[in-house]
Coordinates of C-alpha atoms and ligand atoms in Angstrom, one line a residue:
M103 CA 31.1 25.7 1.4
A104 CA 27.7 26.5 2.7
G105 CA 26.6 23.7 5.0
F106 CA 26.7 20.2 3.6
Q107 CA 25.9 18.8 0.2
S108 CA 24.5 15.4 -0.6
L109 CA 26.8 12.9 -2.3
P110 CA 27.1 12.9 -6.1
G111 CA 24.5 10.8 -7.7
F112 CA 22.2 10.7 -4.6
R113 CA 18.9 12.5 -4.8
E114 CA 17.0 14.6 -2.3
F115 CA 13.2 14.6 -2.7
Y116 CA 11.6 17.9 -1.9
P117 CA 7.8 17.5 -1.5
E118 CA 7.1 18.2 -5.2
D119 CA 9.7 15.7 -6.3
F120 CA 8.5 13.2 -3.7
S121 CA 4.9 13.5 -4.9
R122 CA 6.1 12.7 -8.4
R123 CA 8.0 9.7 -7.2
Q124 CA 4.9 8.6 -5.2
H125 CA 2.8 8.9 -8.4
I126 CA 5.3 6.6 -10.2
F127 CA 5.2 4.1 -7.3
R128 CA 1.5 4.2 -7.1
I129 CA 1.0 3.3 -10.8
W130 CA 3.6 0.5 -10.5
R131 CA 2.0 -0.9 -7.4
Q132 CA -1.5 -0.7 -9.0
A133 CA -0.2 -2.6 -12.1
A134 CA 1.4 -5.3 -10.0
T135 CA -1.5 -5.9 -7.8
S136 CA -3.9 -6.0 -10.8
Y137 CA -1.6 -8.8 -12.2
G138 CA -1.8 -10.7 -9.0
F139 CA 1.7 -10.1 -7.7
Q140 CA 2.5 -10.0 -4.0
E141 CA 4.7 -7.3 -2.5
Y142 CA 7.8 -8.0 -0.4
D143 CA 10.8 -6.1 1.0
A144 CA 14.3 -7.0 2.0
P145 CA 17.5 -5.6 3.5
V146 CA 19.4 -2.7 2.0
L147 CA 22.7 -4.0 3.3
E148 CA 23.7 -7.5 2.2
P149 CA 26.7 -9.8 2.5
L150 CA 29.2 -8.8 -0.2
E151 CA 29.4 -12.4 -1.3
L152 CA 25.8 -12.4 -2.6
Y153 CA 27.1 -10.2 -5.5
T154 CA 30.5 -11.6 -6.1
T155 CA 29.7 -15.3 -6.6
K156 CA 28.5 -14.6 -10.1
S157 CA 30.9 -14.1 -13.0
G158 CA 32.6 -10.7 -13.4
D159 CA 29.6 -8.5 -14.3
E160 CA 30.1 -4.8 -14.5
I161 CA 27.8 -4.5 -11.5
E162 CA 30.5 -6.1 -9.3
T163 CA 32.9 -3.1 -10.0
Q164 CA 30.1 -0.7 -9.0
L165 CA 29.4 -2.0 -5.5
F166 CA 29.1 0.3 -2.5
S167 CA 30.9 -2.1 -0.3
F168 CA 32.8 -1.9 3.0
T169 CA 33.8 -3.9 6.1
D170 CA 31.4 -3.4 9.0
K171 CA 32.4 -3.1 12.6
G172 CA 32.0 -6.8 13.1
G173 CA 34.5 -7.4 10.3
R174 CA 31.9 -8.6 7.8
D175 CA 32.3 -7.7 4.1
V176 CA 29.0 -6.1 3.2
S177 CA 27.5 -4.1 0.3
L178 CA 24.6 -1.9 -0.3
R179 CA 22.3 -3.7 -2.7
P180 CA 23.0 -2.9 -6.4
E181 CA 19.9 -4.9 -7.5
M182 CA 17.2 -7.1 -6.0
T183 CA 17.6 -10.3 -8.0
P184 CA 20.1 -12.2 -5.8
T185 CA 18.2 -11.1 -2.7
V186 CA 14.8 -12.2 -3.9
C187 CA 16.3 -15.6 -5.0
R188 CA 17.4 -16.0 -1.4
L189 CA 14.0 -15.1 0.0
V190 CA 12.2 -17.5 -2.4
G191 CA 14.9 -20.2 -2.2
A192 CA 14.8 -20.3 1.6
K193 CA 11.1 -21.1 1.6
A194 CA 10.6 -22.6 -1.8
G195 CA 8.9 -25.7 -0.5
A196 CA 6.3 -23.7 1.5
L197 CA 5.4 -21.1 -1.1
K198 CA 2.3 -21.4 -3.2
R199 CA 3.0 -21.6 -6.9
P200 CA 3.3 -19.7 -9.2
I201 CA 5.3 -17.4 -7.0
K202 CA 4.6 -13.9 -8.4
W203 CA 6.3 -11.2 -6.3
F204 CA 7.1 -7.5 -6.6
S205 CA 8.9 -4.9 -4.7
I206 CA 9.7 -1.2 -4.9
A207 CA 13.1 -0.3 -3.4
E208 CA 16.2 1.8 -3.6
F209 CA 19.5 0.5 -5.1
Y210 CA 23.0 1.7 -5.1
R211 CA 25.7 1.5 -7.8
Y212 CA 28.9 3.5 -7.9
E213 CA 28.4 4.6 -11.5
R214 CA 29.7 7.6 -13.3
A215 CA 26.7 9.9 -12.9
Q216 CA 25.1 11.0 -16.2
K217 CA 21.7 11.7 -17.5
G218 CA 19.4 8.9 -16.4
R219 CA 22.1 7.2 -14.4
L220 CA 22.6 7.9 -10.7
R221 CA 24.3 6.2 -7.8
A222 CA 21.0 5.8 -5.9
F223 CA 17.9 5.0 -7.8
N224 CA 14.6 3.1 -7.3
Q225 CA 13.5 0.1 -9.1
F226 CA 10.2 -1.8 -9.3
N227 CA 11.1 -5.5 -9.5
A228 CA 8.7 -8.2 -10.6
D229 CA 9.6 -11.8 -10.8
I230 CA 7.9 -15.2 -11.3
F231 CA 9.5 -18.3 -9.7
G232 CA 8.7 -21.9 -10.4
E233 CA 7.3 -21.5 -13.9
A234 CA 9.6 -22.8 -16.7
G235 CA 7.3 -22.2 -19.6
P236 CA 7.0 -19.0 -21.7
E237 CA 3.7 -18.2 -20.0
A238 CA 5.7 -16.5 -17.3
E239 CA 7.4 -14.3 -19.9
I240 CA 4.0 -13.3 -21.3
E241 CA 2.7 -12.3 -17.9
L242 CA 5.9 -10.3 -17.1
I243 CA 6.2 -8.5 -20.4
A244 CA 2.5 -7.6 -20.2
L245 CA 3.0 -6.3 -16.7
L246 CA 6.1 -4.3 -17.8
I247 CA 4.0 -2.7 -20.6
Q248 CA 1.2 -1.8 -18.0
C249 CA 3.9 -0.3 -15.7
L250 CA 4.4 2.3 -18.4
A251 CA 1.0 2.5 -20.1
G252 CA -0.5 3.2 -16.7
F253 CA 0.9 6.7 -16.9
G254 CA -0.8 7.3 -20.2
L255 CA 2.3 6.4 -22.3
T256 CA 1.5 4.7 -25.6
K257 CA 3.1 2.5 -28.2
D258 CA 4.4 5.7 -29.8
D259 CA 6.3 6.5 -26.6
F260 CA 8.0 3.2 -25.7
Y261 CA 8.5 -0.4 -26.7
V262 CA 9.9 -3.6 -25.5
R263 CA 12.8 -5.3 -27.3
L264 CA 12.7 -9.1 -27.0
S265 CA 15.7 -11.3 -27.5
D266 CA 17.0 -14.7 -26.4
R267 CA 20.3 -15.7 -25.0
D268 CA 19.5 -19.4 -25.6
L269 CA 19.3 -18.7 -29.3
W270 CA 22.5 -16.7 -29.1
F271 CA 24.4 -19.5 -27.3
F272 CA 23.1 -22.0 -29.8
F273 CA 24.1 -19.9 -32.8
L274 CA 27.5 -19.1 -31.4
E275 CA 28.2 -22.7 -30.6
A276 CA 27.2 -23.6 -34.2
L277 CA 29.8 -21.0 -35.3
G278 CA 32.4 -22.8 -33.3
F279 CA 32.7 -20.7 -30.2
N280 CA 33.0 -22.4 -26.8
D281 CA 31.0 -21.3 -23.8
V282 CA 33.6 -18.9 -22.4
Q283 CA 34.1 -17.3 -25.8
S284 CA 30.4 -17.1 -26.3
R285 CA 30.0 -15.1 -23.1
G286 CA 32.8 -12.8 -24.4
I287 CA 30.9 -12.3 -27.6
L288 CA 27.7 -11.6 -25.8
G289 CA 29.5 -9.0 -23.7
A290 CA 30.7 -7.3 -26.9
I291 CA 27.1 -7.4 -28.3
D292 CA 25.9 -5.8 -25.1
R293 CA 28.3 -2.9 -25.7
Y294 CA 27.9 -2.8 -29.5
E295 CA 25.1 -0.3 -29.7
K296 CA 27.1 2.2 -27.6
M297 CA 30.6 1.6 -28.9
G298 CA 30.3 0.1 -32.4
D299 CA 33.3 -1.9 -33.5
D300 CA 35.3 -1.0 -30.4
A301 CA 32.9 -3.3 -28.5
F302 CA 34.9 -6.3 -29.7
K303 CA 38.2 -5.0 -28.4
G304 CA 37.7 -6.6 -25.0
Y305 CA 36.9 -9.9 -26.6
V306 CA 40.0 -9.9 -28.8
E307 CA 42.2 -9.0 -25.7
A308 CA 40.7 -11.9 -23.7
H309 CA 40.2 -14.6 -26.4
G310 CA 42.4 -13.7 -29.3
A311 CA 41.6 -12.6 -32.9
L312 CA 38.0 -12.8 -34.1
D313 CA 37.7 -14.3 -37.6
D314 CA 36.1 -11.7 -40.0
E315 CA 33.6 -14.1 -41.4
K316 CA 32.4 -15.1 -38.0
K317 CA 32.2 -11.5 -36.9
A318 CA 30.1 -10.7 -40.0
R319 CA 27.7 -13.6 -39.1
V320 CA 27.4 -12.4 -35.6
L321 CA 26.6 -8.8 -36.8
A322 CA 24.0 -10.1 -39.2
F323 CA 22.3 -12.2 -36.4
L324 CA 22.3 -9.1 -34.2
Q325 CA 20.4 -7.2 -36.9
I326 CA 17.4 -9.6 -36.8
K327 CA 14.2 -7.7 -36.2
S328 CA 11.4 -10.1 -36.9
L329 CA 10.3 -13.6 -36.1
A330 CA 10.2 -14.5 -39.8
D331 CA 13.9 -13.4 -40.2
L332 CA 14.8 -15.3 -37.1
E333 CA 13.1 -18.5 -38.4
A334 CA 14.9 -18.0 -41.8
A335 CA 18.3 -17.5 -40.1
L336 CA 17.9 -20.7 -38.0
A337 CA 16.2 -22.9 -40.7
P338 CA 19.6 -24.2 -42.1
F339 CA 20.4 -25.8 -38.7
A340 CA 17.3 -28.0 -38.8
S341 CA 17.6 -28.7 -35.1
E342 CA 14.8 -30.2 -32.9
K343 CA 16.0 -28.0 -30.0
L344 CA 15.8 -24.9 -32.1
N345 CA 12.3 -25.7 -33.4
T346 CA 11.1 -26.2 -29.8
R347 CA 12.6 -22.8 -29.0
L348 CA 11.0 -21.1 -31.9
G349 CA 7.7 -22.6 -30.6
D350 CA 8.3 -20.7 -27.4
W351 CA 8.9 -17.5 -29.3
R352 CA 5.6 -18.0 -31.2
K353 CA 3.9 -18.6 -27.8
V354 CA 5.3 -15.4 -26.3
L355 CA 4.6 -13.2 -29.3
G356 CA 1.2 -14.9 -29.8
G357 CA 0.2 -14.4 -26.2
L358 CA 1.2 -10.8 -26.1
G359 CA -0.7 -10.4 -29.5
A360 CA -3.8 -11.9 -28.0
M361 CA -3.6 -9.3 -25.2
G362 CA -3.5 -6.6 -27.8
L363 CA 0.1 -5.7 -27.1
S364 CA 1.9 -6.6 -30.3
D365 CA 2.6 -2.9 -31.1
F366 CA 4.6 -2.6 -28.0
V367 CA 6.9 -5.5 -28.7
S368 CA 9.8 -5.9 -31.2
V369 CA 12.0 -8.9 -31.9
D370 CA 15.5 -7.5 -31.5
L371 CA 18.5 -9.8 -31.2
A372 CA 20.8 -6.9 -30.4
V373 CA 19.6 -7.0 -26.8
V374 CA 21.6 -9.6 -24.7
R375 CA 21.7 -7.9 -21.3
G376 CA 24.8 -7.1 -19.3
L377 CA 24.2 -9.4 -16.3
A378 CA 25.6 -12.9 -16.8
Y379 CA 22.9 -14.8 -14.9
Y380 CA 20.3 -14.6 -17.7
T381 CA 19.6 -17.9 -19.4
G382 CA 16.8 -17.5 -22.0
F383 CA 14.5 -14.8 -23.1
V384 CA 15.8 -11.3 -22.3
F385 CA 14.1 -8.0 -22.8
E386 CA 14.5 -4.3 -22.4
A387 CA 12.1 -1.3 -22.6
F388 CA 13.2 1.9 -24.3
D389 CA 11.6 5.2 -25.3
R390 CA 10.8 5.3 -29.0
K391 CA 12.8 8.4 -29.6
G392 CA 15.9 6.7 -28.2
D393 CA 16.9 9.7 -26.2
L394 CA 17.1 7.9 -22.9
R395 CA 18.9 5.0 -21.4
A396 CA 16.9 1.8 -20.8
L397 CA 13.6 2.2 -19.0
A398 CA 13.6 -1.4 -17.8
G399 CA 15.4 -4.7 -18.3
G400 CA 14.9 -8.3 -17.4
G401 CA 14.8 -11.9 -18.5
R402 CA 14.9 -15.5 -17.5
Y403 CA 17.5 -16.7 -15.0
N404 CA 16.9 -20.3 -14.4
D405 CA 20.2 -21.2 -12.7
L406 CA 20.6 -18.4 -10.1
V407 CA 18.5 -19.8 -7.3
K408 CA 20.4 -23.0 -7.4
K409 CA 23.7 -21.2 -7.8
L410 CA 23.0 -19.4 -4.6
G411 CA 22.6 -22.7 -2.8
Y412 CA 18.9 -23.4 -2.9
A413 CA 16.5 -25.5 -4.9
D414 CA 16.6 -25.7 -8.7
L415 CA 13.9 -23.1 -9.4
P416 CA 13.2 -21.6 -12.8
A417 CA 12.8 -17.8 -12.6
V418 CA 12.1 -14.8 -14.8
G419 CA 11.7 -11.2 -14.0
F420 CA 12.4 -7.6 -14.7
A421 CA 13.2 -4.2 -13.1
I422 CA 12.0 -0.8 -14.2
G423 CA 13.8 2.3 -12.9
D424 CA 12.3 5.5 -11.6
V425 CA 15.0 7.8 -13.1
T426 CA 14.4 7.1 -16.8
T427 CA 10.7 6.7 -16.3
G428 CA 10.5 10.1 -14.6
L429 CA 12.5 11.7 -17.4
L430 CA 10.2 10.2 -20.0
L431 CA 7.0 11.3 -18.2
E432 CA 8.4 14.8 -18.0
Q433 CA 9.3 14.9 -21.8
R434 CA 5.8 13.7 -22.7
G435 CA 4.1 16.2 -20.3
L436 CA 2.7 13.3 -18.2
A437 CA 4.4 14.1 -14.9
P438 CA 1.6 15.1 -12.6
T439 CA 1.4 18.7 -11.4
F440 CA -0.9 18.3 -8.5
V441 CA -0.3 14.9 -6.9
N442 CA -0.8 16.1 -3.4
A443 CA -3.5 18.6 -4.2
P444 CA -6.2 18.9 -1.6
D445 CA -9.8 18.0 -2.5
I446 CA -11.1 21.0 -0.6
Y447 CA -9.7 24.4 0.4
A448 CA -11.6 26.1 3.2
V449 CA -11.7 29.9 2.9
L450 CA -12.2 31.4 6.3
G451 CA -13.6 34.9 7.3
G452 CA -11.9 35.4 10.6
E453 CA -11.3 33.9 14.1
K454 CA -15.0 33.2 14.8
E455 CA -15.5 31.6 11.3
R456 CA -12.3 29.6 11.7
F457 CA -13.6 28.0 14.8
A458 CA -17.0 27.4 13.2
A459 CA -15.3 25.7 10.3
F460 CA -13.1 23.5 12.4
A461 CA -15.8 20.9 13.2
D462 CA -16.6 20.5 9.5
I463 CA -12.9 20.4 8.5
R464 CA -12.2 17.7 11.0
A465 CA -15.2 15.6 10.0
L466 CA -14.4 15.9 6.3
R467 CA -10.8 14.9 6.9
A468 CA -12.0 11.9 9.0
A469 CA -14.2 10.9 6.1
G470 CA -11.0 10.8 3.9
W471 CA -11.1 14.1 2.1
R472 CA -7.9 16.1 1.8
V473 CA -8.8 19.5 3.3
E474 CA -6.5 22.5 3.6
Y475 CA -7.1 25.9 5.2
P476 CA -4.9 29.0 5.9
L477 CA -3.2 28.7 9.3
K478 CA -3.3 32.5 9.8
D479 CA -6.0 35.0 9.0
V480 CA -5.5 36.4 5.5
A481 CA -7.6 38.5 3.2
F482 CA -10.3 36.6 1.2
G483 CA -8.7 37.5 -2.2
K484 CA -5.4 35.9 -1.1
Q485 CA -7.2 32.8 0.2
F486 CA -8.9 32.3 -3.2
K487 CA -5.6 32.7 -5.0
T488 CA -4.0 30.1 -2.7
A489 CA -7.1 27.8 -3.2
A490 CA -6.7 28.0 -7.0
E491 CA -3.0 27.4 -6.8
S492 CA -3.3 24.5 -4.5
G493 CA -5.1 22.4 -7.2
A494 CA -8.1 21.9 -5.0
K495 CA -11.3 21.1 -6.8
L496 CA -13.7 22.7 -4.3
A497 CA -13.6 25.7 -2.0
L498 CA -15.8 25.9 1.1
I499 CA -16.4 29.5 2.1
Y500 CA -17.0 30.2 5.8
G501 CA -17.7 34.0 5.8
G502 CA -19.5 36.0 8.5
Y503 CA -22.4 36.6 6.2
E504 CA -22.8 32.9 5.3
L505 CA -22.6 31.7 8.9
A506 CA -25.1 34.3 10.0
K507 CA -27.5 32.7 7.5
G508 CA -26.7 29.2 8.6
V509 CA -25.1 28.3 5.3
V510 CA -21.7 27.7 3.7
K511 CA -20.8 28.6 0.2
I512 CA -19.4 25.8 -2.0
R513 CA -17.5 26.9 -5.0
D514 CA -16.4 24.6 -7.8
L515 CA -12.9 25.8 -8.6
T516 CA -12.8 24.4 -12.1
D517 CA -15.9 26.2 -13.5
R518 CA -16.2 28.8 -10.7
S519 CA -19.8 28.1 -10.1
E520 CA -21.1 28.7 -6.5
R521 CA -24.0 27.8 -4.4
E522 CA -25.1 28.0 -0.8
I523 CA -25.7 24.9 1.3
P524 CA -27.1 24.6 4.8
R525 CA -24.4 24.0 7.5
D526 CA -25.6 20.5 8.3
R527 CA -25.4 19.4 4.6
V528 CA -21.7 20.1 4.0
A529 CA -20.6 16.5 4.0
E530 CA -23.4 15.5 1.6
A531 CA -22.7 18.4 -0.8
V532 CA -19.0 17.6 -0.9
R533 CA -19.9 14.0 -1.7
D534 CA -22.2 15.0 -4.4
A535 CA -19.6 17.4 -5.9
L536 CA -16.6 15.1 -5.7
G537 CA -18.1 11.6 -5.7
G538 CA -17.1 8.6 -3.6
H539 CA -16.4 8.4 0.1
Ligands
LIG869 P1 19.3 -3.6 -14.9 O1 19.2 -3.5 -16.3 O2 20.7 -3.5 -14.3 O3 18.6 -4.9 -14.4 O4 18.4 -2.4 -14.2 C1 17.0 -2.3 -14.6 C2 16.7 -0.8 -14.7 O5 17.1 -0.1 -13.5 C3 17.4 -0.1 -15.9 O6 16.7 -0.3 -17.1 C4 17.3 1.3 -15.4 O7 16.0 1.9 -15.7 C5 17.4 1.2 -13.9 N1 18.8 1.5 -13.5 C6 19.9 0.6 -13.4 N2 21.0 1.3 -13.0 C7 20.6 2.6 -12.8 C8 21.3 3.7 -12.4 N3 22.6 3.7 -12.0 N4 20.6 4.9 -12.3 C9 19.3 4.9 -12.6 N5 18.6 3.9 -13.0 C10 19.3 2.7 -13.1 C11 18.6 -5.3 -13.1 O8 18.8 -4.6 -12.1 C12 18.0 -6.8 -12.9 N6 18.3 -7.2 -11.6 C13 16.6 -6.8 -13.3 C14 15.9 -8.1 -13.1 C15 14.9 -8.4 -12.2 N7 16.1 -9.2 -13.8 C16 15.4 -10.2 -13.3 N8 14.6 -9.7 -12.4

């Protein structure tokens, strides 16, 4: 073996990969701040218990956990949700409402590595605490859409599937399932798209035979793809609780419609989410072609803050992953080529010209421009080639001829136009050509 290799499912970010990741983070951060979310961060290593007090989620079998030197059972974080509940829960009384928070961080799950699924990945998490009404869902789903639309992705590239575990629990209860059985059925529905009928095997093993007629009704409910169909399916129950809930549905869909986002959202009862803490609306974002695993997932989790020992605080949120987002951007040709491109490439005649250019280069950099120049003397032709390949927009040419005349040549690398400018007007000429600063 030559040297050492990184562990399976862990990525190394060479500068080009890193700049693509930075681009993704930048768009997410921009979206979150424009929606008024505040950024936070938290530990990578957490008490194991934080993840095992829930109820047998798949995520618990995927923990990178160990005993530390102090004998504590600890785990690398597989997700942010329990942690952010602790942060908010611990200071719930002091925090201004609504609590709208976001983070960008790395997570660890011992998964079988496959396309779009790694053992270390980044997520953007956004959550709203202290708002029980569907207004919070509108805000978050709109933010999720912006987190993808910000890259130039459109309604033809991705969509958000909206579902509701409240409605599922109500419906399953009406069919005669108790709470534990209902959770088993929801687990099967979560796997149904991937596994088909086999998805129910686990349920049958745990809870006994599943009546054919009931199963058919479950499968029919799962096919529902519009609010009208949902209303029709629930009308026979004539329940006050259901009517209120359908009112919430109209609010969420109406609000997103008013934001001009209807084309991005589909009613889709097949989504139930794998994590057991969700209590109401749940949603997932997918690419339209269906080539990739989920881009994002989230929903309401009104009981988790309390379950972790804090105040009774309603919450809703989502996380979007950088792995699937990156794959989708690449597929659509939207991954940036020149994220770290300089603004300006300085082409230098020789040693004397290099020193003459240094004052300008330092001043331009101090003014915030990204400026590159060759560290060693190389031929002009080669420098122009490097300048073009760097993605710079401008070249500043410091040749012996120019300096003797007291000028610098400024070349627009996009249209190759050139002009001479006096030495003392370089900053001004750059500003004119590039705008800003
Ligand atoms: P999740 O569905 O487990 O939800 O993950 C959200 C997103 O993270 C997925 O849609 C996917 O893009 C990405 N992701 C998850 N696991 C992996 C993996 N092994 N490799 C690559 N990407 C992955 C949650 O984590 C919830 N805590 C989200 C949430 C926030 N709910 C409320 N607030």
